XYZ file of C-alpha atoms in Angstrom:
698
model
C 83.591 123.341 -82.756
C 82.368 125.239 -85.650
C 79.312 127.737 -85.835
C 77.981 129.885 -88.343
C 76.761 133.426 -87.632
C 75.016 135.918 -90.054
C 75.890 139.359 -88.742
C 73.854 141.745 -89.390
C 75.272 144.895 -87.516
C 73.386 147.740 -86.234
C 75.094 149.717 -83.838
C 75.427 148.447 -80.421
C 73.828 144.912 -81.803
C 76.228 141.971 -82.174
C 75.526 138.036 -82.322
C 77.102 136.460 -79.590
C 77.183 132.537 -78.702
C 76.343 132.842 -74.980
C 74.735 136.473 -74.246
C 72.053 138.195 -75.484
C 72.674 141.546 -77.816
C 72.957 144.873 -76.315
C 69.891 146.899 -75.954
C 69.636 150.090 -78.443
C 71.235 149.139 -82.341
C 74.403 150.919 -83.934
C 76.341 149.366 -86.249
C 79.317 147.208 -85.708
C 80.130 144.650 -88.887
C 79.394 144.733 -92.449
C 76.528 141.985 -93.062
C 79.004 139.149 -93.544
C 78.585 135.582 -92.845
C 81.399 134.926 -90.224
C 82.820 131.507 -89.191
C 84.146 130.925 -85.764
C 86.284 128.111 -85.238
C 87.719 126.749 -81.902
C 87.605 128.301 -78.604
C 85.584 132.155 -78.500
C 88.473 135.316 -79.067
C 89.224 136.763 -75.506
C 89.647 140.462 -77.747
C 87.403 141.655 -80.157
C 88.012 145.297 -80.551
C 84.585 147.452 -82.419
C 85.250 151.121 -83.982
C 83.412 151.963 -80.800
C 84.263 149.977 -77.706
C 86.288 146.298 -77.017
C 84.850 143.371 -75.710
C 86.521 141.025 -73.706
C 85.068 137.560 -73.423
C 84.844 135.746 -69.740
C 84.795 132.493 -71.144
C 88.618 130.844 -70.572
C 88.580 133.669 -67.497
C 88.678 131.312 -64.457
C 87.374 134.414 -62.607
C 84.069 133.877 -63.144
C 83.981 130.281 -62.585
C 83.717 130.861 -59.025
C 84.203 134.273 -58.185
C 82.146 137.286 -58.268
C 81.492 140.485 -61.289
C 83.812 142.651 -59.567
C 86.066 140.059 -59.543
C 85.714 139.482 -63.081
C 85.780 143.608 -63.981
C 89.410 143.462 -61.941
C 90.634 141.350 -64.216
C 89.935 143.332 -67.579
C 91.692 145.233 -68.978
C 92.061 148.847 -68.730
C 89.120 148.635 -66.077
C 90.655 148.799 -62.093
C 88.466 147.994 -59.171
C 89.430 149.284 -55.620
C 88.642 147.005 -52.790
C 85.552 148.589 -51.977
C 84.158 148.482 -55.261
C 85.054 152.123 -56.945
C 86.000 151.737 -60.711
C 87.959 153.342 -63.301
C 88.373 153.137 -66.825
C 91.923 154.168 -68.089
C 92.533 156.166 -64.936
C 88.522 158.069 -65.493
C 86.241 157.427 -62.194
C 83.325 158.604 -63.890
C 82.312 155.364 -64.551
C 78.617 154.164 -66.066
C 77.782 150.129 -65.682
C 74.845 148.800 -67.665
C 73.283 145.648 -67.910
C 72.502 143.752 -70.841
C 72.901 147.221 -72.561
C 70.969 149.246 -70.118
C 71.521 151.253 -66.825
C 69.595 149.873 -63.694
C 68.941 151.146 -60.392
C 71.167 148.546 -58.209
C 74.270 149.624 -60.478
C 74.350 153.696 -59.801
C 74.724 155.649 -56.718
C 75.816 153.798 -53.392
C 74.375 150.395 -53.749
C 76.674 149.318 -57.059
C 79.669 148.352 -55.050
C 78.072 145.956 -52.708
C 75.930 144.319 -56.142
C 79.274 144.081 -57.706
C 80.803 142.304 -54.856
C 77.674 139.939 -54.567
C 76.708 139.152 -58.449
C 77.831 136.093 -59.720
C 81.073 135.941 -62.020
C 79.480 132.910 -63.561
C 76.594 134.732 -65.010
C 79.096 137.051 -67.008
C 79.432 136.345 -70.608
C 82.122 139.106 -71.447
C 82.342 142.300 -70.306
C 82.106 145.826 -72.647
C 84.657 148.524 -71.958
C 83.502 151.459 -74.018
C 85.513 154.910 -73.290
C 84.367 157.630 -75.759
C 80.503 156.085 -76.061
C 78.736 157.112 -79.601
C 75.792 159.020 -79.718
C 73.890 155.883 -79.105
C 74.372 155.699 -74.993
C 73.946 157.928 -72.266
C 77.306 158.493 -71.307
C 76.668 161.068 -68.291
C 80.101 162.503 -68.991
C 82.243 159.286 -68.623
C 82.957 155.598 -70.045
C 81.015 152.588 -70.096
C 81.391 149.452 -68.768
C 78.489 146.961 -70.294
C 78.535 143.654 -68.618
C 76.138 140.897 -71.050
C 75.437 138.002 -69.134
C 74.819 134.191 -70.652
C 71.613 133.121 -72.116
C 72.104 129.564 -73.269
C 69.815 128.985 -76.233
C 71.056 125.237 -76.891
C 68.216 122.717 -76.625
C 67.699 120.826 -73.724
C 67.778 121.409 -70.209
C 71.383 122.594 -68.341
C 71.894 123.305 -64.920
C 75.014 124.369 -62.454
C 75.421 123.893 -58.735
C 78.217 126.129 -57.861
C 79.755 126.794 -53.903
C 82.877 128.012 -52.283
C 83.690 129.082 -48.732
C 86.219 130.738 -46.688
C 87.264 131.572 -43.383
C 85.033 133.452 -40.876
C 82.389 131.272 -41.795
C 81.745 132.924 -45.160
C 80.187 131.008 -48.002
C 78.071 131.117 -51.124
C 75.535 129.141 -52.937
C 73.892 129.455 -56.182
C 71.835 127.728 -58.491
C 71.267 127.997 -62.046
C 69.631 126.244 -64.804
C 68.212 127.292 -68.813
C 65.501 125.026 -70.961
C 64.873 125.428 -74.409
C 62.532 123.636 -76.789
C 61.492 124.793 -79.885
C 60.987 128.979 -79.625
C 60.565 128.904 -75.717
C 64.031 129.550 -73.716
C 63.591 129.430 -70.077
C 66.283 130.867 -67.665
C 66.768 131.244 -64.407
C 69.303 131.062 -61.021
C 68.768 130.803 -57.413
C 72.035 132.054 -54.828
C 72.307 132.340 -50.946
C 75.708 133.708 -49.665
C 76.899 134.800 -46.668
C 79.976 137.181 -46.902
C 81.833 139.845 -45.000
C 84.377 142.322 -45.011
C 86.629 143.938 -42.113
C 87.753 147.649 -42.676
C 89.898 150.358 -41.035
C 89.549 153.626 -40.972
C 91.285 156.664 -39.302
C 91.726 160.306 -39.748
C 93.492 163.061 -37.699
C 92.202 166.193 -38.232
C 94.133 169.637 -37.378
C 91.823 172.842 -37.470
C 92.458 176.339 -37.087
C 90.511 179.292 -37.172
C 91.708 181.889 -38.836
C 89.482 184.617 -37.421
C 90.095 183.927 -33.224
C 93.377 181.976 -33.597
C 92.042 179.143 -32.096
C 93.091 175.726 -32.912
C 92.536 171.780 -32.152
C 92.948 168.577 -33.288
C 90.345 165.581 -33.687
C 91.589 161.984 -34.212
C 88.810 159.195 -35.422
C 89.831 155.644 -35.625
C 87.470 152.517 -36.423
C 87.085 148.639 -36.747
C 83.862 147.322 -38.683
C 83.077 143.877 -39.433
C 80.146 144.061 -41.921
C 78.733 140.531 -41.719
C 76.364 140.317 -44.870
C 73.447 137.587 -45.741
C 72.340 138.031 -49.626
C 69.439 136.035 -51.019
C 69.170 136.929 -55.090
C 66.704 135.134 -57.327
C 66.499 136.080 -61.309
C 64.582 134.487 -63.919
C 63.855 135.115 -67.880
C 62.107 133.909 -71.001
C 62.816 134.388 -74.833
C 60.323 133.260 -77.280
C 60.400 133.463 -81.243
C 56.939 134.890 -82.521
C 58.890 134.213 -86.132
C 62.630 133.382 -87.703
C 62.907 137.545 -87.290
C 60.615 138.487 -84.606
C 60.949 137.371 -80.645
C 59.826 138.712 -77.341
C 61.660 138.463 -74.517
C 60.850 138.745 -70.752
C 63.257 139.240 -67.416
C 63.225 139.638 -63.690
C 65.484 139.669 -60.923
C 65.452 140.191 -56.891
C 68.179 140.983 -54.330
C 68.112 140.851 -50.677
C 70.797 141.714 -47.866
C 71.024 142.144 -44.771
C 73.646 142.764 -42.607
C 74.828 143.100 -38.939
C 78.141 145.266 -38.661
C 79.703 145.556 -35.548
C 81.333 149.157 -35.880
C 83.229 150.695 -32.700
C 84.833 154.678 -33.715
C 87.244 156.210 -30.798
C 87.556 159.606 -30.771
C 89.834 161.982 -29.611
C 89.500 165.798 -29.181
C 91.833 168.285 -28.467
C 92.070 171.997 -28.150
C 94.994 174.212 -27.162
C 97.066 171.105 -26.971
C 95.203 169.922 -23.906
C 92.403 166.482 -24.938
C 89.093 167.647 -24.021
C 87.480 164.684 -24.562
C 87.369 160.784 -25.482
C 85.008 158.705 -26.551
C 83.979 155.332 -27.902
C 81.157 155.155 -30.320
C 79.574 151.364 -30.528
C 76.886 150.711 -33.183
C 75.629 146.774 -34.369
C 73.519 148.270 -37.200
C 71.140 146.459 -38.596
C 71.270 147.573 -42.257
C 69.368 145.973 -44.954
C 69.260 146.649 -49.135
C 67.008 144.754 -51.709
C 66.869 145.279 -55.631
C 64.326 144.194 -58.234
C 64.225 144.541 -62.180
C 61.669 143.962 -64.686
C 62.344 144.211 -68.373
C 60.550 143.528 -71.068
C 61.449 143.502 -75.269
C 60.807 143.088 -78.435
C 63.356 142.608 -81.176
C 62.818 142.274 -85.286
C 65.384 141.263 -87.516
C 65.694 140.616 -90.861
C 68.559 141.277 -94.198
C 67.408 144.757 -94.032
C 66.322 145.911 -90.826
C 66.595 145.896 -87.153
C 64.297 147.031 -84.474
C 64.532 147.266 -80.269
C 61.726 148.220 -78.399
C 62.202 147.628 -74.450
C 60.631 148.787 -71.457
C 62.008 148.724 -68.171
C 61.726 149.238 -64.576
C 64.585 148.644 -61.607
C 64.678 149.772 -57.705
C 66.062 149.704 -54.416
C 65.756 150.244 -51.255
C 68.897 150.923 -48.660
C 68.436 151.459 -45.159
C 71.577 152.032 -42.826
C 71.132 152.256 -39.001
C 74.026 154.316 -37.469
C 72.665 154.074 -34.345
C 75.445 154.926 -31.368
C 76.076 154.274 -27.748
C 78.817 156.887 -26.624
C 80.773 155.498 -24.100
C 83.168 158.197 -22.495
C 86.793 157.755 -21.637
C 87.442 161.198 -20.622
C 85.574 162.718 -18.741
C 84.395 159.937 -17.381
C 80.160 160.409 -17.540
C 77.316 158.137 -18.430
C 77.217 156.952 -21.523
C 74.773 158.937 -23.963
C 72.771 157.177 -26.751
C 72.062 158.290 -30.361
C 69.350 157.166 -33.016
C 70.387 157.661 -36.618
C 68.651 156.076 -39.511
C 69.749 156.838 -43.027
C 66.948 155.945 -46.333
C 67.160 155.661 -49.517
C 65.075 154.054 -52.915
C 65.824 154.888 -56.540
C 63.391 154.257 -58.808
C 64.606 154.380 -62.669
C 62.358 153.213 -65.515
C 62.420 153.434 -68.927
C 61.024 153.123 -72.216
C 63.354 152.644 -75.572
C 63.041 152.476 -79.423
C 65.549 151.423 -81.497
C 65.672 151.321 -85.525
C 68.386 150.181 -87.855
C 68.376 150.186 -91.936
C 71.359 150.111 -94.598
C 70.860 152.858 -96.653
C 72.509 152.288 -100.445
C 75.943 154.041 -101.009
C 76.061 155.348 -97.628
C 76.247 152.545 -95.488
C 73.957 152.179 -91.962
C 71.872 154.256 -89.976
C 70.567 153.794 -86.891
C 68.428 156.173 -84.401
C 66.391 156.006 -81.546
C 64.532 157.953 -78.644
C 64.275 157.328 -74.836
C 62.879 158.281 -72.260
C 63.542 157.597 -68.463
C 62.439 158.773 -65.150
C 65.041 158.555 -62.564
C 63.566 159.253 -58.902
C 65.656 159.083 -55.587
C 64.004 159.440 -52.010
C 65.887 160.210 -49.083
C 65.510 160.309 -45.685
C 67.499 160.937 -42.749
C 66.488 160.813 -38.729
C 68.604 161.540 -36.083
C 68.042 161.729 -32.612
C 69.491 161.799 -28.868
C 67.866 158.867 -26.967
C 67.380 159.153 -22.570
C 69.337 155.513 -20.978
C 66.273 155.305 -18.842
C 62.954 155.803 -20.637
C 64.311 155.424 -24.065
C 62.473 158.685 -24.895
C 63.771 159.670 -28.544
C 64.356 163.682 -28.764
C 64.469 164.542 -32.347
C 67.261 166.997 -34.181
C 65.144 168.743 -36.265
C 68.518 170.416 -37.974
C 69.223 166.594 -39.188
C 66.591 164.843 -39.467
C 64.619 165.529 -43.179
C 63.200 163.654 -46.745
C 63.770 165.336 -50.041
C 63.559 163.616 -52.786
C 64.876 164.409 -56.481
C 63.014 163.371 -59.456
C 65.256 163.647 -63.129
C 63.428 163.541 -66.130
C 65.714 162.922 -69.506
C 64.056 162.327 -73.172
C 66.024 162.189 -75.722
C 66.996 161.213 -79.611
C 69.798 159.937 -81.190
C 71.045 159.300 -84.814
C 74.523 157.587 -85.827
C 75.403 156.728 -89.326
C 78.443 154.414 -90.090
C 79.979 154.558 -93.197
C 83.251 153.309 -95.426
C 84.984 153.993 -98.163
C 88.253 153.672 -100.656
C 88.387 149.798 -98.062
C 90.383 151.294 -95.739
C 87.817 153.898 -93.719
C 85.040 153.998 -91.789
C 83.028 156.401 -90.052
C 80.581 156.376 -86.862
C 78.813 159.579 -86.757
C 76.620 160.622 -84.478
C 74.491 163.100 -82.119
C 72.562 162.809 -79.268
C 69.528 165.450 -78.436
C 68.915 165.294 -74.560
C 66.313 167.665 -72.575
C 66.451 166.845 -68.572
C 64.363 168.138 -66.022
C 65.138 167.918 -62.695
C 63.013 168.631 -59.803
C 64.011 169.017 -56.046
C 61.348 168.285 -53.631
C 61.537 168.738 -49.771
C 59.195 167.560 -46.938
C 55.330 167.004 -48.207
C 56.544 167.453 -51.787
C 57.299 170.767 -51.783
C 59.431 172.198 -54.705
C 62.372 174.062 -53.687
C 64.346 173.772 -57.078
C 63.307 172.593 -60.628
C 65.892 173.134 -63.176
C 65.130 172.357 -67.283
C 68.130 171.793 -69.850
C 68.800 171.230 -73.199
C 72.165 169.450 -75.319
C 73.233 168.633 -78.395
C 75.906 166.441 -77.998
C 77.977 164.994 -81.351
C 80.329 161.757 -81.094
C 82.604 160.450 -83.464
C 84.761 157.355 -84.005
C 87.199 157.118 -87.053
C 89.404 154.255 -88.486
C 91.709 153.598 -90.788
C 92.821 150.312 -92.023
C 96.396 149.922 -92.519
C 98.503 147.140 -94.326
C 98.229 144.010 -92.836
C 96.228 143.754 -89.203
C 96.968 147.602 -88.017
C 94.931 150.607 -88.134
C 94.597 153.755 -86.494
C 91.340 155.035 -84.653
C 90.128 157.997 -83.547
C 87.473 158.956 -81.524
C 85.646 161.606 -79.719
C 82.573 162.337 -77.381
C 80.998 165.670 -75.969
C 78.254 165.203 -73.019
C 77.144 166.429 -69.633
C 77.277 164.916 -65.946
C 75.127 165.649 -64.073
C 75.594 165.752 -60.534
C 74.872 162.852 -57.887
C 71.035 163.646 -56.114
C 72.504 163.180 -52.905
C 74.085 166.186 -53.465
C 71.640 168.372 -54.227
C 69.997 168.097 -50.535
C 69.761 171.108 -48.912
C 69.620 170.000 -45.496
C 72.213 168.912 -42.978
C 73.086 165.122 -43.543
C 75.120 163.431 -40.619
C 78.316 161.335 -41.536
C 79.857 160.454 -38.422
C 81.263 162.315 -35.376
C 83.548 164.548 -37.531
C 81.813 165.165 -40.270
C 78.679 167.159 -41.337
C 77.269 167.164 -45.074
C 74.747 170.245 -46.619
C 73.990 169.312 -50.099
C 74.339 172.311 -52.516
C 70.427 172.254 -54.941
C 72.181 174.881 -57.456
C 74.742 171.987 -59.178
C 74.228 172.347 -62.321
C 76.076 169.563 -65.088
C 79.665 169.564 -65.818
C 80.302 169.632 -69.551
C 82.678 166.805 -70.219
C 85.079 166.860 -73.741
C 87.006 163.178 -74.379
C 89.358 162.568 -77.556
C 91.353 159.369 -77.936
C 94.002 157.892 -80.799
C 94.310 154.430 -81.090
C 96.978 152.338 -82.734
C 95.623 148.656 -82.849
C 97.617 145.771 -84.507
C 95.886 142.386 -83.975
C 96.179 138.983 -85.374
C 94.514 135.933 -84.381
C 96.488 134.889 -81.318
C 97.984 138.422 -80.318
C 96.502 142.057 -79.775
C 98.309 145.306 -79.333
C 97.516 149.201 -78.819
C 98.731 151.987 -78.303
C 97.268 155.310 -77.421
C 96.892 158.919 -76.166
C 93.803 160.089 -74.765
C 93.023 163.541 -73.720
C 89.925 164.615 -71.375
C 88.298 168.198 -69.512
C 85.912 169.083 -67.653
C 84.318 172.736 -66.851
C 82.331 173.729 -63.885
C 83.534 170.511 -62.428
C 81.854 169.758 -58.979
C 84.172 169.955 -56.378
C 84.706 169.194 -52.536
C 84.377 172.295 -50.137
C 85.163 171.839 -46.864
C 84.696 174.182 -43.813
C 84.702 174.060 -39.720
C 81.847 174.862 -37.790
C 81.918 176.560 -34.207
C 81.785 173.391 -32.813
C 85.007 172.186 -34.639
C 83.174 170.003 -36.843
C 83.766 169.366 -40.520
C 81.466 170.729 -42.946
C 81.384 169.321 -46.065
C 79.279 170.469 -49.526
C 79.995 170.506 -53.402
C 80.007 173.454 -56.031
C 80.768 174.292 -59.452
C 84.404 175.926 -58.742
C 86.642 173.731 -60.580
C 88.530 172.568 -63.769
C 89.796 169.046 -64.553
C 92.278 168.328 -67.437
C 93.511 164.513 -67.571
C 95.555 163.341 -70.813
C 98.386 160.309 -71.204
C 99.241 157.427 -73.051
C 97.922 153.950 -72.518
C 98.824 150.537 -73.755
C 97.841 146.504 -74.106
C 98.877 142.983 -75.273
C 96.459 140.310 -75.117
C 99.125 136.994 -76.275
C 97.566 133.367 -76.981
C 100.530 131.697 -76.480
C 100.633 128.076 -77.640
C 100.493 124.776 -75.281
C 97.880 127.079 -72.943
C 99.324 130.115 -71.965
C 97.866 133.116 -71.981
C 99.092 136.684 -71.416
C 97.231 140.311 -71.121
C 98.730 143.471 -69.701
C 97.959 146.852 -69.960
C 99.292 150.216 -68.241
C 98.848 154.189 -68.523
C 100.729 157.160 -67.341
C 98.775 160.023 -67.074
C 99.288 163.716 -66.233
C 96.307 165.579 -64.140
C 95.184 169.238 -63.410
C 92.599 170.239 -60.843
C 91.384 174.034 -60.193
C 89.282 174.118 -57.252
C 89.102 176.720 -54.192
C 90.048 177.048 -51.015
C 87.138 179.712 -49.196
C 87.606 182.318 -51.907
C 91.417 181.440 -52.645
C 91.696 179.145 -56.319
C 93.952 176.248 -56.004
C 95.535 174.794 -58.246
C 96.890 171.021 -58.599
C 99.051 168.991 -60.856
C 100.795 165.478 -61.191
C 101.176 162.250 -62.630
C 99.759 158.984 -61.858
C 99.320 155.465 -63.796
C 97.933 151.761 -63.642
C 99.185 148.435 -64.822
C 97.769 145.601 -65.230
C 99.259 141.812 -65.690
C 97.141 138.865 -66.032
C 98.281 134.992 -66.743
C 96.220 131.397 -67.156
C 98.119 127.982 -67.895
C 95.926 125.546 -69.081
C 97.261 122.197 -68.821
C 94.910 118.806 -69.163
C 92.500 119.153 -66.183
C 94.420 122.037 -64.527
C 93.773 125.860 -65.004
C 95.965 128.458 -63.329
C 95.618 132.358 -63.248
C 97.540 135.173 -61.959
C 96.661 138.848 -62.091
C 98.216 141.521 -60.471
C 97.041 145.421 -60.353
C 98.592 148.641 -59.107
C 96.709 151.854 -59.334
C 98.751 154.612 -58.588
C 98.481 158.320 -56.761
C 95.615 160.325 -57.170
C 94.048 164.011 -57.185
C 91.272 165.552 -54.930
C 90.360 168.885 -54.360
C 92.798 169.940 -52.264
C 94.644 166.741 -51.240
C 95.793 163.555 -52.718
C 95.343 159.525 -52.426
C 98.045 157.369 -52.421
C 98.849 154.219 -54.871
C 97.371 150.321 -53.810
C 98.064 147.496 -54.902
C 96.232 143.899 -55.792
C 97.279 140.334 -56.194
C 95.560 137.286 -57.118
C 95.667 133.690 -57.616
C 93.124 130.848 -59.273
C 93.537 127.042 -59.226
C 91.053 125.250 -61.433
C 90.567 121.556 -61.155
C 88.317 119.241 -63.382
C 87.771 116.756 -60.994
C 85.278 114.817 -63.945
C 83.760 115.861 -66.879
C 81.060 117.267 -64.471
C 82.541 118.582 -61.489
C 85.137 121.265 -60.867
C 87.071 122.451 -58.162
C 88.486 125.993 -57.648
C 90.601 127.236 -55.224
C 91.539 131.103 -55.018
C 93.240 133.926 -53.165
C 92.945 137.675 -53.270
C 94.739 140.651 -52.370
C 97.925 138.073 -51.402
C 99.633 140.821 -50.146
C 97.348 143.118 -48.839
C 97.662 146.126 -50.686
C 94.339 148.064 -50.274
C 95.455 149.947 -47.844
C 94.820 153.517 -49.578
C 95.942 156.636 -47.639
C 94.652 160.189 -47.629
C 95.778 163.556 -47.774
C 93.818 167.538 -47.470
C 95.063 170.893 -46.981
C 93.100 173.730 -46.438
C 93.517 176.883 -44.807
C 91.344 176.272 -41.940
C 92.192 172.153 -41.472
C 94.548 169.747 -42.752
C 93.978 165.434 -42.360
C 95.703 163.234 -42.407
C 94.158 159.538 -42.989
C 93.881 156.175 -44.351
C 91.159 153.574 -45.412
C 91.929 150.135 -45.274
C 89.624 147.291 -46.771
C 90.885 144.256 -46.009
C 90.062 141.839 -49.163
C 92.769 139.320 -48.346
C 91.182 135.645 -48.292
C 91.627 132.223 -49.614
C 88.346 130.584 -50.940
C 87.916 126.889 -52.027
C 85.109 125.701 -54.097
C 83.120 123.275 -56.392
C 80.833 123.421 -59.946
C 78.805 120.692 -60.807
C 77.228 120.852 -64.083
C 73.994 119.140 -65.455
C 73.190 118.556 -68.620
C-alpha cells in the first residue's frame, strides 16, 4: 500500500488515513509531500503531542475503549476506569478533538467500558497541552474515531462472549460515493462487574473522649444492559470545502444486587449489626450531535463547529435494612440520585502561514456547561409504604459554567534545527450555583491568561530535545460545590463547598527523543505543581457518621523521570515499554493543623505482540505504584492481559482475550487524621476470558 498525502499543518489538524482531523487548528508540519509506504507507523511524535495508532492493536479488534487506553504507553487505567497520564490523575478525555458530557464526571468510566475499541483509529496523548486546548489544569487524551472514506460499501459484525451470561454484538458500516460519505454503527451489550469493598473506621472524639469502631463490607454484581447507535455523514462541497454531521445515542440500564454489612462498636461493645440490601434499578443515557464546516486550501485552514451533548444518570440506592443485633423489624429507606449534564459549545478556528515567521493559528470558543443534580432520601413504612422525607438530605441544585475563550499560537522554525510552538489562551468563566427554584446561591467570575510553550531542537540524525510548559486553571468538580448534605452510604455523608476556587497548575517537561522507522526511544523529566489545591476534609458528626467535604487548603507537587521504547523487530515482533519513577508532595489540613506528606511512586507498562501468518499474539502488563491521598495512601495495583487473534478466512477472524490474569486490581487504602483512622480496600474484579468473532463485509 502506498498513499500520497499532502499535509498543510494547522495546529490540531493532521492528515490521517482513517480518522478525521481533530477539532481545532494548530501547526503540525510544514507544507510538504509525505509518502507513506507499508503499515502505519505505531508512534508519531509531534511537537505538542504523541499519536499512537491502533491499526495493529489486537485489543482494539473486539475490546473496549478502556482496553485500548490501557494498552497505550504513558496511560494508566484502573479496573474501575480511573485514568492517569504519567502518574497525573487530572485527565480530560476528548472525542475527535472535542470535550463531551459523557466523557466527564462519573459517567466517563462506564462510557469507556462500553465504547467499542474497534471504532478507534488512534489515541493522542497530550501531557502539556498547547494554548489551543482548554486543558483544565491537566493532560488530555484525544480519542480519534475511524471514518472510512474508501469508495463503495463496507461493513463488519463483531461479537464476543464470556461467563456470567455476558456478551456483545456490534454492527458497523460505511458507504462512499462521489462527494458523499455515510457511516454508522449499532451495538447491544450485556456486561457486568463484580465489586468487593471493605472499610474499618476507628473514631475518637477529642472533646468527650468517646471512641468507637465502624466496620463495613459489601459485595455487588452490576449486570448492565447497553444499547448504542451512531451515524455520521461527510459531504464535499468542493475540493477545499466540506460539511460534516454526526450523532450518537447510548442507553444503559442495570439492576445491581448490593449487600452491605455493618457492625458498629462504642467503648469496645457491639451496638448494632445489620445488612443493607439494594437491587436498584439504575439507568444512564447520553447523546450528542455535532455539525462542522471545514475549509482547507494551500494557504488557509478554517474550521467551525457546534456541538450539543448530554447525559442523564439515575441511581436508585433504596435499601432494605435487616437487623442482626439487636433484633428488630426490618427498616426501609428510599434513596434516589439523579444527575443531568448538558454541554453546548461553538468553536471557530483559523490557521494561515505568515511569510518569514511560520504559521499562526487562532480561535474562539463558547461553552455552556450545565450540571443538574437532585437527591432524595426518605424512610418507608413497611406496612403502608408511606414515605417520610428527610429534608436535610433531599434537595436539587444546578451548576452552570459559561466559558468564553480565545487563543493564538505561532509555530516557527529557524536555523534548520529549532522549532517552537508559542501560545496564549484567554478565558473568562462565570459559575452560577442555583438551589431550589433556581435561586442563585453564589455567582463567581474570573478571567485568566494562560501561556504555553513547546520548543524543539533537532540534534544529529534522528535525535531531538523538547521542552514544554503550560499554565492553566483546574476548575472544581460541580458536585463539590453543593451546599447541601448528600447521602453516600450508612457510614458517609457529603457536604460540598460553594466557595471552592479554581486551583492554578503549572507543568514543565523536558524530553530527549531518538526515533527512526522501526525504533522510537524517549527519556524525560517532568515537574508539576498546584496551589490552592482542592483537598478532602473529613470530620465526625454527633451520630458517628463520617462527614466529607472539600476546601482549597493545600499544595501539590510531583516531579520525576519517564522513559519509553517502541521497537518493531523483524519477523512480526513488536515491543513497547514505558516507565516512570516520581516524587510526590501533598500539603493538606487536619482540622486546623497543617499536614505534610511525601513519598515515591512509579508506574511501568510492557506490551508485546507477535504476528505469524494468520495468527497474532499480544501480551501487556501494567503496574501502578502507591499514591498519596489527603492524609492517607493507596496501594499499588497490577494488571496482566493476553490476546490471541486468528484469521480463519479473508473475512472472518477469531479472537480470544484474557484480562487481569493475576487478579491484581485489589487496592488497599489508609487514612489517618486526628479524629479517626480508616483501613480498607476496593476490589473491582476484572479477571475474565472472552471469545469472539469478527466478520468484515466489502
